[in-house]
Tab-separated table of C-alpha atoms and ligand atoms in Angstrom:
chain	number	residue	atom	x	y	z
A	248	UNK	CA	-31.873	-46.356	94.959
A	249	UNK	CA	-34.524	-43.637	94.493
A	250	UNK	CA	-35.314	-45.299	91.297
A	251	UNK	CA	-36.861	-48.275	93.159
A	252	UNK	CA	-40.076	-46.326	93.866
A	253	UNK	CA	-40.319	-44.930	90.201
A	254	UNK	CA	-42.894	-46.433	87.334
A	255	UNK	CA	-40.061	-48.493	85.228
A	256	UNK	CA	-39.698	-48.476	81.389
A	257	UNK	CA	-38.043	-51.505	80.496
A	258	UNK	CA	-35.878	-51.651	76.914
A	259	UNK	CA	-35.830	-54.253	74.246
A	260	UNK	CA	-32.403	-56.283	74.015
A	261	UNK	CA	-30.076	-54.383	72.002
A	262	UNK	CA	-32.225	-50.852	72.362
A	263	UNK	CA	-30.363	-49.556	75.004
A	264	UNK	CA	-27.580	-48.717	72.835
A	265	UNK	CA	-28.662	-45.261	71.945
A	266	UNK	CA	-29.135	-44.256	75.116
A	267	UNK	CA	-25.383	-45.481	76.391
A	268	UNK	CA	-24.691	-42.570	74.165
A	269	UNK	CA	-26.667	-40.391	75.779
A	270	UNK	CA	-29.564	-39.857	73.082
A	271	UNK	CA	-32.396	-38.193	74.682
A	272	UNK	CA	-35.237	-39.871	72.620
A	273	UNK	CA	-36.704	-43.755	73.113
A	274	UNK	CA	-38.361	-44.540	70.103
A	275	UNK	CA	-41.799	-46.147	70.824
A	276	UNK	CA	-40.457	-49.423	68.741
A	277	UNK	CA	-37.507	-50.110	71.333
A	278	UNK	CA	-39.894	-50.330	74.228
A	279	UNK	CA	-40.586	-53.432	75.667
A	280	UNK	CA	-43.047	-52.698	79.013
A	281	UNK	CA	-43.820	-50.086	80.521
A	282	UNK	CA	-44.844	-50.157	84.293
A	283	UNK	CA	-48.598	-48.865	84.537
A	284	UNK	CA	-49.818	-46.428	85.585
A	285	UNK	CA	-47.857	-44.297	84.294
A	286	UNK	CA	-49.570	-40.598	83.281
A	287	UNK	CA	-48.053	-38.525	80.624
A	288	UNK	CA	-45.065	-36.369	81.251
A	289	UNK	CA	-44.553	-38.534	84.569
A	290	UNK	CA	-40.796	-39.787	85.145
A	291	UNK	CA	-39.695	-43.046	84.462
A	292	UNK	CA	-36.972	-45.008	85.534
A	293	UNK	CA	-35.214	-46.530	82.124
A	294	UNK	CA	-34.170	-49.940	82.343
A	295	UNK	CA	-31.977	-52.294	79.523
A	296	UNK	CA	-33.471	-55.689	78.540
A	297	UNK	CA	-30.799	-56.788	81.408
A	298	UNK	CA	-32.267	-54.059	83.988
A	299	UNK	CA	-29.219	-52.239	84.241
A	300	UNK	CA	-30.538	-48.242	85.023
A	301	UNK	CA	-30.268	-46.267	82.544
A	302	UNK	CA	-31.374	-43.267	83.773
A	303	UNK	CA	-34.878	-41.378	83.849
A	304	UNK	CA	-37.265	-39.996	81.218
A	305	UNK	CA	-40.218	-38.444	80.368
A	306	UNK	CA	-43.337	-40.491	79.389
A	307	UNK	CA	-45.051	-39.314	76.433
A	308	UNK	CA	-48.107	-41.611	75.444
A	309	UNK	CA	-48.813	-41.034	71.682
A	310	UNK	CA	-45.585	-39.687	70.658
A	311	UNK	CA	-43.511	-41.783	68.544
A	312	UNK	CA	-40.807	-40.385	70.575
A	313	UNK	CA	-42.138	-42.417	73.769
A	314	UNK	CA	-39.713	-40.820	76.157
A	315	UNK	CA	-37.292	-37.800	76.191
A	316	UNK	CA	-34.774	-38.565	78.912
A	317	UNK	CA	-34.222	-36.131	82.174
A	318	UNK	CA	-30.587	-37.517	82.802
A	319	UNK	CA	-28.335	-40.528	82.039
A	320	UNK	CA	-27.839	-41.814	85.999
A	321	UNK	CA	-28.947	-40.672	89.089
A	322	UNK	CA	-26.613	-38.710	91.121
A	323	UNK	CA	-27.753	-35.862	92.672
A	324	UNK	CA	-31.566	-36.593	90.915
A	325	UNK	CA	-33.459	-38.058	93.358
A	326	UNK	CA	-36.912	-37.967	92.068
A	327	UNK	CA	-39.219	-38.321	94.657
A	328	UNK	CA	-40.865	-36.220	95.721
A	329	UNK	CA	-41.089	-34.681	92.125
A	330	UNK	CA	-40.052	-31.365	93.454
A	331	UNK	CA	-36.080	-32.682	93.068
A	332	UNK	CA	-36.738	-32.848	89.404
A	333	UNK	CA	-37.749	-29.764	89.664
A	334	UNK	CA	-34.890	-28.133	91.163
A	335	UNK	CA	-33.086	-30.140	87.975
A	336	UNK	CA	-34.795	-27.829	85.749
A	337	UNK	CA	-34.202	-24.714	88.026
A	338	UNK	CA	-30.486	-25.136	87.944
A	339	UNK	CA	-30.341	-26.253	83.984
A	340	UNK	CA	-32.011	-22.832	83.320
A	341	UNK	CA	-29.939	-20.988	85.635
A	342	UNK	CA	-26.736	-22.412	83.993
A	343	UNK	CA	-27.746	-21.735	80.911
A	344	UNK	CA	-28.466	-17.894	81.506
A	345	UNK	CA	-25.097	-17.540	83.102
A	346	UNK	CA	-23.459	-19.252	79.718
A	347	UNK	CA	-25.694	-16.694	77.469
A	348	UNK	CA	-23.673	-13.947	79.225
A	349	UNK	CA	-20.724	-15.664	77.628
A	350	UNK	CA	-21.999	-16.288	73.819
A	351	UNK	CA	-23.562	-13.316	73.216
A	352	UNK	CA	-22.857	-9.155	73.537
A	353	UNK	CA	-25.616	-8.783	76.022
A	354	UNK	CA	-24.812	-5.008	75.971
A	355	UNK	CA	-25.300	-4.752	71.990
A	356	UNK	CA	-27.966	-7.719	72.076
A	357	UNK	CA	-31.210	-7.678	74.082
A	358	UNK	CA	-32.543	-10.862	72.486
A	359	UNK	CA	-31.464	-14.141	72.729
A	360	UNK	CA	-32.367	-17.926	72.924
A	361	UNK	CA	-32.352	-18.986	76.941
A	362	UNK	CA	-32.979	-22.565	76.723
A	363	UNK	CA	-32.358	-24.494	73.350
A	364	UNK	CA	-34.343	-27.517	74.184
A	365	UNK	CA	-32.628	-31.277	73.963
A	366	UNK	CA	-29.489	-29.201	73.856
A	367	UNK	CA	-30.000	-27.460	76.762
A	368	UNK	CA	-30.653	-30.479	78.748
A	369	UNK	CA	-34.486	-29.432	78.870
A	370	UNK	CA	-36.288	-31.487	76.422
A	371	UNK	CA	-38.882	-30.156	74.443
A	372	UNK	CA	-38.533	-26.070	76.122
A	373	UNK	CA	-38.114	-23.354	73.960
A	374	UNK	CA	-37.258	-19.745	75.766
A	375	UNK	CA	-36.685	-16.889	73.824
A	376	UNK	CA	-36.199	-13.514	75.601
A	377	UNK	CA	-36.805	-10.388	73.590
A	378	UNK	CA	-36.211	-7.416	76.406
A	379	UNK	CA	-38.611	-7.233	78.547
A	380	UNK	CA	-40.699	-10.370	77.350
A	381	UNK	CA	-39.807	-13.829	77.175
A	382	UNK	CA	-41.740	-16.283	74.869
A	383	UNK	CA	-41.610	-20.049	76.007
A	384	UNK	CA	-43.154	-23.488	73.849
A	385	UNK	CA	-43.544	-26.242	75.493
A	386	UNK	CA	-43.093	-29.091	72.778
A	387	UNK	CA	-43.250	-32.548	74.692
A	388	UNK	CA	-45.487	-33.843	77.604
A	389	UNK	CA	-42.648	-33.405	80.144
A	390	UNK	CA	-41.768	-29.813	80.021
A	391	UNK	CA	-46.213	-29.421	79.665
A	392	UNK	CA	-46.200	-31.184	82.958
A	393	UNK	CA	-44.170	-28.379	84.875
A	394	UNK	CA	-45.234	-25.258	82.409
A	395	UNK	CA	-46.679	-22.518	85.224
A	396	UNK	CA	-43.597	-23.328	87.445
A	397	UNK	CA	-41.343	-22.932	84.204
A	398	UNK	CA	-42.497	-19.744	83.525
A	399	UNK	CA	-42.685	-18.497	86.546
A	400	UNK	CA	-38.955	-19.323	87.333
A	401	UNK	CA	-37.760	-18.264	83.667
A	402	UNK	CA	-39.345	-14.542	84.829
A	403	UNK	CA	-37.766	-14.405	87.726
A	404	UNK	CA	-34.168	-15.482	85.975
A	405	UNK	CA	-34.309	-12.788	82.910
A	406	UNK	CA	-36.139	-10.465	85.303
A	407	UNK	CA	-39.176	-10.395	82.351
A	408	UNK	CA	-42.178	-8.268	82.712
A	409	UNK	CA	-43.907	-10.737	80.569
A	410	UNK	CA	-44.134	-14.271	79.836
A	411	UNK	CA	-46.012	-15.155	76.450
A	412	UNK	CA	-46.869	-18.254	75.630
A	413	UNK	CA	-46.620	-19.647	71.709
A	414	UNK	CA	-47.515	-23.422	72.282
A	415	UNK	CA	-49.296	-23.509	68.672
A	416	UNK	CA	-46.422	-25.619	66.865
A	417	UNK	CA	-47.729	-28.135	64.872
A	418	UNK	CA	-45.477	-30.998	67.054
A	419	UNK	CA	-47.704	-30.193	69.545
A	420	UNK	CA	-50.309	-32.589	68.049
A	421	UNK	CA	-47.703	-35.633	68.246
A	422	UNK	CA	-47.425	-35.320	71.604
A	423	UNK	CA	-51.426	-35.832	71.995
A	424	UNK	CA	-50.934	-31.967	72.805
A	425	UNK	CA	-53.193	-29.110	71.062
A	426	UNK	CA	-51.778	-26.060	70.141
A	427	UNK	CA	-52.230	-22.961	72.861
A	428	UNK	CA	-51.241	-19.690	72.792
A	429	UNK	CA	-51.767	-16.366	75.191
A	430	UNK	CA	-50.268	-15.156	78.336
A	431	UNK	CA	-48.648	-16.636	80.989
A	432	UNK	CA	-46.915	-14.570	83.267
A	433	UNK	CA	-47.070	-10.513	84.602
A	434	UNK	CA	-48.146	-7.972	82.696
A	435	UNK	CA	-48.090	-6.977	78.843
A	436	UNK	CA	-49.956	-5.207	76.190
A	437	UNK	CA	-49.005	-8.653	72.902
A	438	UNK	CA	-47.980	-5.202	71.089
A	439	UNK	CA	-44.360	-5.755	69.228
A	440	UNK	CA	-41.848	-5.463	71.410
A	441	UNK	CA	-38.608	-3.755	69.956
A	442	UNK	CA	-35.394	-5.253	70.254
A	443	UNK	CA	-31.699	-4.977	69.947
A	444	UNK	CA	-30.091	-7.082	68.016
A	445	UNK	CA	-25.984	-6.092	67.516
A	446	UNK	CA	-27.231	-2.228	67.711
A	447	UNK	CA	-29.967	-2.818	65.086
A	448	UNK	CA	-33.510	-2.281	66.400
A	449	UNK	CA	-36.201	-4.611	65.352
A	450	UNK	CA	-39.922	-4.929	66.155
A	451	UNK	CA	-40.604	-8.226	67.246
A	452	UNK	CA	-44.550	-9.211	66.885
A	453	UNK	CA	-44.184	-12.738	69.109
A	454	UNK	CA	-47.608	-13.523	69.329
A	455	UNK	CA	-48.414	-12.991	65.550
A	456	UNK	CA	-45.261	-13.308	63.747
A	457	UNK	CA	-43.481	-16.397	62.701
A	458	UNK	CA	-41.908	-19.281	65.686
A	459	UNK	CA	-41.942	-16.829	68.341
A	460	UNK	CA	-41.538	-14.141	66.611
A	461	UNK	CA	-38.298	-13.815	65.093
A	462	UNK	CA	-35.465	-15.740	63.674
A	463	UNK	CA	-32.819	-15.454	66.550
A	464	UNK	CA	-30.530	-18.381	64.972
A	465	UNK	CA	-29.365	-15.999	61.709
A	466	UNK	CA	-27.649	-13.001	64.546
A	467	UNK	CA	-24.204	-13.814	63.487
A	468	UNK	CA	-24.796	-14.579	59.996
A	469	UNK	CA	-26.236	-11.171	59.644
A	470	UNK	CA	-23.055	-9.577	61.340
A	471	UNK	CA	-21.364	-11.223	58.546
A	472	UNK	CA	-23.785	-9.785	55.667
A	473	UNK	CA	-23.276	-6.870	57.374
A	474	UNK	CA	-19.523	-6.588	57.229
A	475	UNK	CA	-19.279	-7.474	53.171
A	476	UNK	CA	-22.597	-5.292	52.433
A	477	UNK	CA	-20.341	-1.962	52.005
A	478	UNK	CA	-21.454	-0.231	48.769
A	479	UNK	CA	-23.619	-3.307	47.276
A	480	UNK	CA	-26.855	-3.659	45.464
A	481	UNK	CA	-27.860	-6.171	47.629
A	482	UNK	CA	-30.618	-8.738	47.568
A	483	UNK	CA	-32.112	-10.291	50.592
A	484	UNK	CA	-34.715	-13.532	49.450
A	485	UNK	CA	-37.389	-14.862	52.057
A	486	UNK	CA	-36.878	-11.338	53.513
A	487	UNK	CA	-38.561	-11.623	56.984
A	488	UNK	CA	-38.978	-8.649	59.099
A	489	UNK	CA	-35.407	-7.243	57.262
A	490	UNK	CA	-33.139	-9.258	59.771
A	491	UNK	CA	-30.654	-9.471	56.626
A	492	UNK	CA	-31.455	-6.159	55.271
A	493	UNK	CA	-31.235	-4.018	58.086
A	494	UNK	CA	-27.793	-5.691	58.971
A	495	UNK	CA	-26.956	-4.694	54.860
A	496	UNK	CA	-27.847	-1.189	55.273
A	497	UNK	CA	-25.990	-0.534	58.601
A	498	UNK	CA	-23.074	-1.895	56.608
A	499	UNK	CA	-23.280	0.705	54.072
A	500	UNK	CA	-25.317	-0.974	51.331
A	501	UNK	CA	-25.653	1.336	48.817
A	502	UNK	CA	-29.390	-0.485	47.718
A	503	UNK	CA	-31.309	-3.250	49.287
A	504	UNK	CA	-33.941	-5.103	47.290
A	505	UNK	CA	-35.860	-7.104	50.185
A	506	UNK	CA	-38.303	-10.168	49.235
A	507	UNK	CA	-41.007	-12.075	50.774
A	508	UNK	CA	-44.799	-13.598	50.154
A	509	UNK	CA	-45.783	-12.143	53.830
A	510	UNK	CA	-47.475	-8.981	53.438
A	511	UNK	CA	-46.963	-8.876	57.203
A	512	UNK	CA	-43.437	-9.351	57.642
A	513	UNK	CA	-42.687	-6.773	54.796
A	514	UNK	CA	-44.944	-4.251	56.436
A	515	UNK	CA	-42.858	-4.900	59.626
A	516	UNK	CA	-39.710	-4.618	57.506
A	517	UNK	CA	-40.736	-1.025	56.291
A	518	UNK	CA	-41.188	-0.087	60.403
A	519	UNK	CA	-37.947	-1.543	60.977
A	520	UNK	CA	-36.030	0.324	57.997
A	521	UNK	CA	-37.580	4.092	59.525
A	522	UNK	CA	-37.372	3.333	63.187
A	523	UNK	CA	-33.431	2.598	62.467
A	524	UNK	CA	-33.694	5.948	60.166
A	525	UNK	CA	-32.996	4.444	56.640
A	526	UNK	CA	-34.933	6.622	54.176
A	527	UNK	CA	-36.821	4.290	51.333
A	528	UNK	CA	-34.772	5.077	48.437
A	529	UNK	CA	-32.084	2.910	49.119
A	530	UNK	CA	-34.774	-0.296	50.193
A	531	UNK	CA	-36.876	-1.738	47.658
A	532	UNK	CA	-39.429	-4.081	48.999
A	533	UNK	CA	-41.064	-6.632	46.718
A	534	UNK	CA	-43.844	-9.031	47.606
A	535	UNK	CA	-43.730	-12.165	45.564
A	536	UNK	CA	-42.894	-16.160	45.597
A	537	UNK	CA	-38.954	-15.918	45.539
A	538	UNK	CA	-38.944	-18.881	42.835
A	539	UNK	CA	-40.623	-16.268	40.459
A	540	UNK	CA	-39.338	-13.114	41.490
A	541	UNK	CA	-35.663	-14.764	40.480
A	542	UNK	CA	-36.868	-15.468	37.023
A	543	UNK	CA	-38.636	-12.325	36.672
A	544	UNK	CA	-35.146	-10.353	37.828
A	545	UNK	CA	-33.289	-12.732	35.373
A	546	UNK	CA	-35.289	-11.574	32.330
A	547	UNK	CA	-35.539	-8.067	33.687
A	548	UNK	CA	-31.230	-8.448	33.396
A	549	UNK	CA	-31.173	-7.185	36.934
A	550	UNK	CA	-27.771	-7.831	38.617
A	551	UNK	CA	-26.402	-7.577	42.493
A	552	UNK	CA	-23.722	-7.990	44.080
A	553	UNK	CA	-24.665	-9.965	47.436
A	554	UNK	CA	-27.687	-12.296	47.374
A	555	UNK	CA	-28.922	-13.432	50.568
A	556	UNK	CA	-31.665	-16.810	50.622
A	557	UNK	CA	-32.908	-18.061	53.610
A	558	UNK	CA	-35.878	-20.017	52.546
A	559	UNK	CA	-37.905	-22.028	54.995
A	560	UNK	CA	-37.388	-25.340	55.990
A	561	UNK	CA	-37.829	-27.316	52.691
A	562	UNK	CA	-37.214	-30.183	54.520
A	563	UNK	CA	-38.444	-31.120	58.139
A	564	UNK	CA	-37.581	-34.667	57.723
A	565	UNK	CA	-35.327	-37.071	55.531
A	566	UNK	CA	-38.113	-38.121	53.902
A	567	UNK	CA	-38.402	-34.529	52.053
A	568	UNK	CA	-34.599	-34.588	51.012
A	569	UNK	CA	-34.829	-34.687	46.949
A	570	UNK	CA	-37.591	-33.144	46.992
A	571	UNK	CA	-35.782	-30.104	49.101
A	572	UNK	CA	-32.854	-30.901	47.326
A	573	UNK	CA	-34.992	-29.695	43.634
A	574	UNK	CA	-35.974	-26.831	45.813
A	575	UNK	CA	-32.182	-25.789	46.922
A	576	UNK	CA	-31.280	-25.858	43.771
A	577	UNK	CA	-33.060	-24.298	41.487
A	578	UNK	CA	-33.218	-20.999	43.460
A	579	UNK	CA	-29.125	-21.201	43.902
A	580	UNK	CA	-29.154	-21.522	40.063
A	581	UNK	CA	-30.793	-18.614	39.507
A	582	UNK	CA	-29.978	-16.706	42.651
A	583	UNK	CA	-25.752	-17.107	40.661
A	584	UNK	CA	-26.844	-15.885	37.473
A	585	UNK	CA	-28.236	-12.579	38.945
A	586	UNK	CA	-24.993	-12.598	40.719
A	587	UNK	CA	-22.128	-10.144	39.435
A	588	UNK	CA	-18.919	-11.613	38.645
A	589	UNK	CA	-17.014	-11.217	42.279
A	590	UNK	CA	-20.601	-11.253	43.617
A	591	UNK	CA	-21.373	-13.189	47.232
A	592	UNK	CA	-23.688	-15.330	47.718
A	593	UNK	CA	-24.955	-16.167	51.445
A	594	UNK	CA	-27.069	-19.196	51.332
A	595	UNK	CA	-28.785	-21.104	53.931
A	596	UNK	CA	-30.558	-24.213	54.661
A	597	UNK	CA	-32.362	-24.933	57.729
A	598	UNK	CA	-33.666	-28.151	57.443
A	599	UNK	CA	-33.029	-31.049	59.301
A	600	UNK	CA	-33.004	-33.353	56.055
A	601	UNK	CA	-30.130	-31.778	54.653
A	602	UNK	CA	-26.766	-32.051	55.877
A	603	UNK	CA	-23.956	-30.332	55.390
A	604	UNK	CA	-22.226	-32.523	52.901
A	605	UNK	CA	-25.613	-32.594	50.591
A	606	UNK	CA	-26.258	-28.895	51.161
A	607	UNK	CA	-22.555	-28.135	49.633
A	608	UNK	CA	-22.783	-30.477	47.051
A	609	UNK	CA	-26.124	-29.306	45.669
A	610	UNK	CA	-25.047	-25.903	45.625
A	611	UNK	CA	-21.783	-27.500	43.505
A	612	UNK	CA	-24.051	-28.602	41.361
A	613	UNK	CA	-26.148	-25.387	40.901
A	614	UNK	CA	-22.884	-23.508	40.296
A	615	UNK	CA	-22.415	-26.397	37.172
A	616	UNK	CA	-25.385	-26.023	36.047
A	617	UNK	CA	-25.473	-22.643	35.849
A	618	UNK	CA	-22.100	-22.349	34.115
A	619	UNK	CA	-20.520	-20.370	36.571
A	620	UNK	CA	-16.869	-20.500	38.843
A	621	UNK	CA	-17.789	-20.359	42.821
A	622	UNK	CA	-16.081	-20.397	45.468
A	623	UNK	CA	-16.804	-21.496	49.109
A	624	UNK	CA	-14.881	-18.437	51.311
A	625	UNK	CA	-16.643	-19.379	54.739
A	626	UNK	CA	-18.993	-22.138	56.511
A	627	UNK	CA	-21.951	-20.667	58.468
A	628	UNK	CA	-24.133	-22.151	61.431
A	629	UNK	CA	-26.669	-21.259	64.596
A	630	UNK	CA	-25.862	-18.481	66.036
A	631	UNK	CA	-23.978	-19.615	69.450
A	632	UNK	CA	-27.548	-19.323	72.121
A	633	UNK	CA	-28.471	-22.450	69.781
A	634	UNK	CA	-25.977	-24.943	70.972
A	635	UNK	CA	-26.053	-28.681	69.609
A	636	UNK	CA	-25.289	-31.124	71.978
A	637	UNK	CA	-23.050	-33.630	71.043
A	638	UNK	CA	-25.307	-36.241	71.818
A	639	UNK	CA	-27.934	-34.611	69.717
A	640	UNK	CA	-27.193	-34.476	65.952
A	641	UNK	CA	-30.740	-33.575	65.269
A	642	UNK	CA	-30.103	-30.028	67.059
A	643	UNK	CA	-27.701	-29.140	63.965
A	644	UNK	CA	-30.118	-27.646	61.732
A	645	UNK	CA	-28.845	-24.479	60.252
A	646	UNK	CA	-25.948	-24.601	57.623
A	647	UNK	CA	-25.220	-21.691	55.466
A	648	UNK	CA	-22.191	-21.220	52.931
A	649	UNK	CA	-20.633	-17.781	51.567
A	650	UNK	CA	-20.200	-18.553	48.174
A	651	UNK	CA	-18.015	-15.832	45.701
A	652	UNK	CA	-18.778	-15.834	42.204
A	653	UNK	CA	-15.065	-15.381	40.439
B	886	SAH	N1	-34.072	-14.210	56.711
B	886	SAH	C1	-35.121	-14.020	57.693
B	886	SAH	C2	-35.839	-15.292	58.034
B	886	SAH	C3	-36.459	-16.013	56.870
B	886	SAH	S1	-37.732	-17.108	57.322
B	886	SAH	C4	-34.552	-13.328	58.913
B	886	SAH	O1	-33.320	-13.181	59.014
B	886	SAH	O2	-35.306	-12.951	59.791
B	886	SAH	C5	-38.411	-17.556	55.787
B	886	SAH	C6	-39.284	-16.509	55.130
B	886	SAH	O3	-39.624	-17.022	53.852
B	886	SAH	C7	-40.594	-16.184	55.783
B	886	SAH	O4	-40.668	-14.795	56.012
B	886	SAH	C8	-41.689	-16.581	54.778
B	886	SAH	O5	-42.760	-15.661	54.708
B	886	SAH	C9	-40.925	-16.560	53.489
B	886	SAH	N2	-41.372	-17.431	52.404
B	886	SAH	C10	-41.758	-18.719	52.440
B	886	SAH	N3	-41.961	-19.219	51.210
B	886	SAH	C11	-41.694	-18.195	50.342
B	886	SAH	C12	-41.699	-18.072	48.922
B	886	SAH	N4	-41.996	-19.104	48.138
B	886	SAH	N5	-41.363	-16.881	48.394
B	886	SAH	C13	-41.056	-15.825	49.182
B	886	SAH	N6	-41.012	-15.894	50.523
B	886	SAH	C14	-41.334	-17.058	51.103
């Protein structure tokens, strides 16, 4: 077995059990040896406490997450020489561009997640292609250990002009990584590129702009603002470049009020409101902390009739939850009281911390506290080009709820 002649990690008793069910991550603490020398991002053959094979990993040295696996057995993975893994990767990406074709409108959408990471069966890869350009992080020490190659077969796959790199996420550093951004592949100008997202045009700024560059996960959620925005006075919180208020507008908003604290993304907002030909009297563009900006509209007695929040991640971890939970709440408490009675509110979570359960019930409670009747008309997620696999809770981050205040 080709696993004879790779370094072995061998499991604690009883610490195999996650990875029988296909988990990708080995937790530092379930390690008992590991077979030196064994260089970061190298493969590892896994091994149980009883060395059964479990399969074959990346080894990352000062992660807590000591090893992100590659694949659960080893048909058809031969990995020596390391070029076999290789091919592995070649023909995950592949598959998963052929199954983007299937999710998403390619002919209406020009910008789209390639490779979701863990779920994509490529650990620790990001790939997002907008047009032309595609932006890639590389998150653990495996997917580091084969980045020009990556690239270079990603271009080739989307048929990119330009491969930009945005490897300055802060889990970087828990990997023993440090942050590094620039180009990678071809040709480009790091101007904005401008995509198409469902018809809607959008300058994307990917190597100044938030992630890499813009928040692909919300596309369907926006198609949905989009269809109830018809004649509203509509309010989009935590704003963005305007994903939300663009999609408002093109369904017939009759006002948009759009708000943000990043002078930057509002200034991109305004480009994207005249390059899709929306005049500024129906877009009203605030900059301000949402949490006061809600009290200010409250004693101002401004009303709407959709309210959109999409806050950032309040919560990266469980350890954040009530914290996030205080967080969730009191902007859904105020967001309903600005709301008109048959108003909508779409509201989103996307942190990890908060499930779906917790994220309905605290909005429950914000709906008692506030004194008001709401109801739940329709569950939101990731847009489909961020599948969860079902092995992978962790990769179900986004939930959202379209609540109607009767
Ligand atoms: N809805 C957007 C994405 C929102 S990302 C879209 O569809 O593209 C979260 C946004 O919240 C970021 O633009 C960030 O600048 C903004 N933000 C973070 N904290 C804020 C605060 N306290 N008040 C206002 N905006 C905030």
């Amino acid at each position: 077995m080709s696993s004879d002649q790779t370094p072995k990690i061998i499991l604690k008793p009883g610490r195999d059990k996650s990875i029988l069910r296909r988990h990708p991550w080995i937790f530092s603490g379930a390690i008992k040896s590991i077979e030196e020398p064994l260089q970061p991002g190298e493969t590892a053959a896994i091994y149980s406490h009883q060395m059964d094979f479990l399969g074959f990993g990346a080894f990352s040295p000062s992660s807590q997450i000591r090893c992100r696996m590659w694949s659960f057995d080893d048909s058809g993975f031969e990995l020596l020489p390391e070029a076999k893994l290789l091919k592995t990767i070649y023909r995950r990406i592949d598959n998963a561009f052929r199954l983007r074709a299937e999710d998403i409108q390619l002919n209406k959408s020009n910008a789209y997640r390639l490779i979701h990471a863990e779920s994509d069966l490529i650990p620790g890869l990001i790939a997002d292609v907008y047009h032309d350009v595609v932006v890639l992080q590389f998150l653990s020490r495996g997917v580091e250990r084969f980045r020009d190659e990556i690239a270079d077969y990603i271009a080739q796959v989307t048929d990119a002009t330009f491969v930009y790199e945005r490897s300055d996420a802060e889990v970087r550093t828990l990997e023993g990584l440090s942050e590094r951004e620039g180009p990678l592949w071809g040709q480009g100008t790091n101007a904005p590129v401008i995509i198409t997202e469902n018809r809607v045009q959008f300058y994307v700024d990917y190597t100044g702009g938030h992630k890499t560059g813009f928040y692909l996960d919300q596309r369907e959620n926006r198609l949905k603002v989009r269809k109830y925005a018809g004649g509203k006075e509509v309010l989009d919180c935590f704003s963005y470049t305007g994903g939300f208020s663009l999609n408002a507008l093109f369904g017939g908003a009759q006002k948009v009020t759009a708000v943000d604290i990043s002078g930057d993304a509002l200034a991109r907002l305004q480009e994207n409101a005249t390059q899709n030909g929306f005049s500024s009297d129906q877009l009203e563009i605030i900059q301000a902390d949402v949490f006061k900006q809600l009290r200010l509209f409250r004693d101002q007695g401004r009303q709407f009739n959709l309210i959109i929040l999409d806050p950032p991640k309040f919560a990266p971890t469980r350890k954040q939850v009530q914290r996030a939970a205080r967080g969730y709440k009191d902007i859904n408490l105020m967001a309903m009281k600005l709301l008109r009675p048959n108003g909508l509110l779409f509201t989103f979570s996307c942190s990890g911390g908060v499930e779906q359960d917790l994220f309905q019930k605290i909005i429950a409670g914000a709906a008692l506290d506030a004194g008001v009747d709401l109801q739940f008309i329709d569950k939101m997620t990731q847009s489909s080009d961020h599948p969860v696999l079902s092995s992978f809770p962790e990769g179900d981050y986004l939930k959202g709820i379209v609540c109607r205040r009767v």
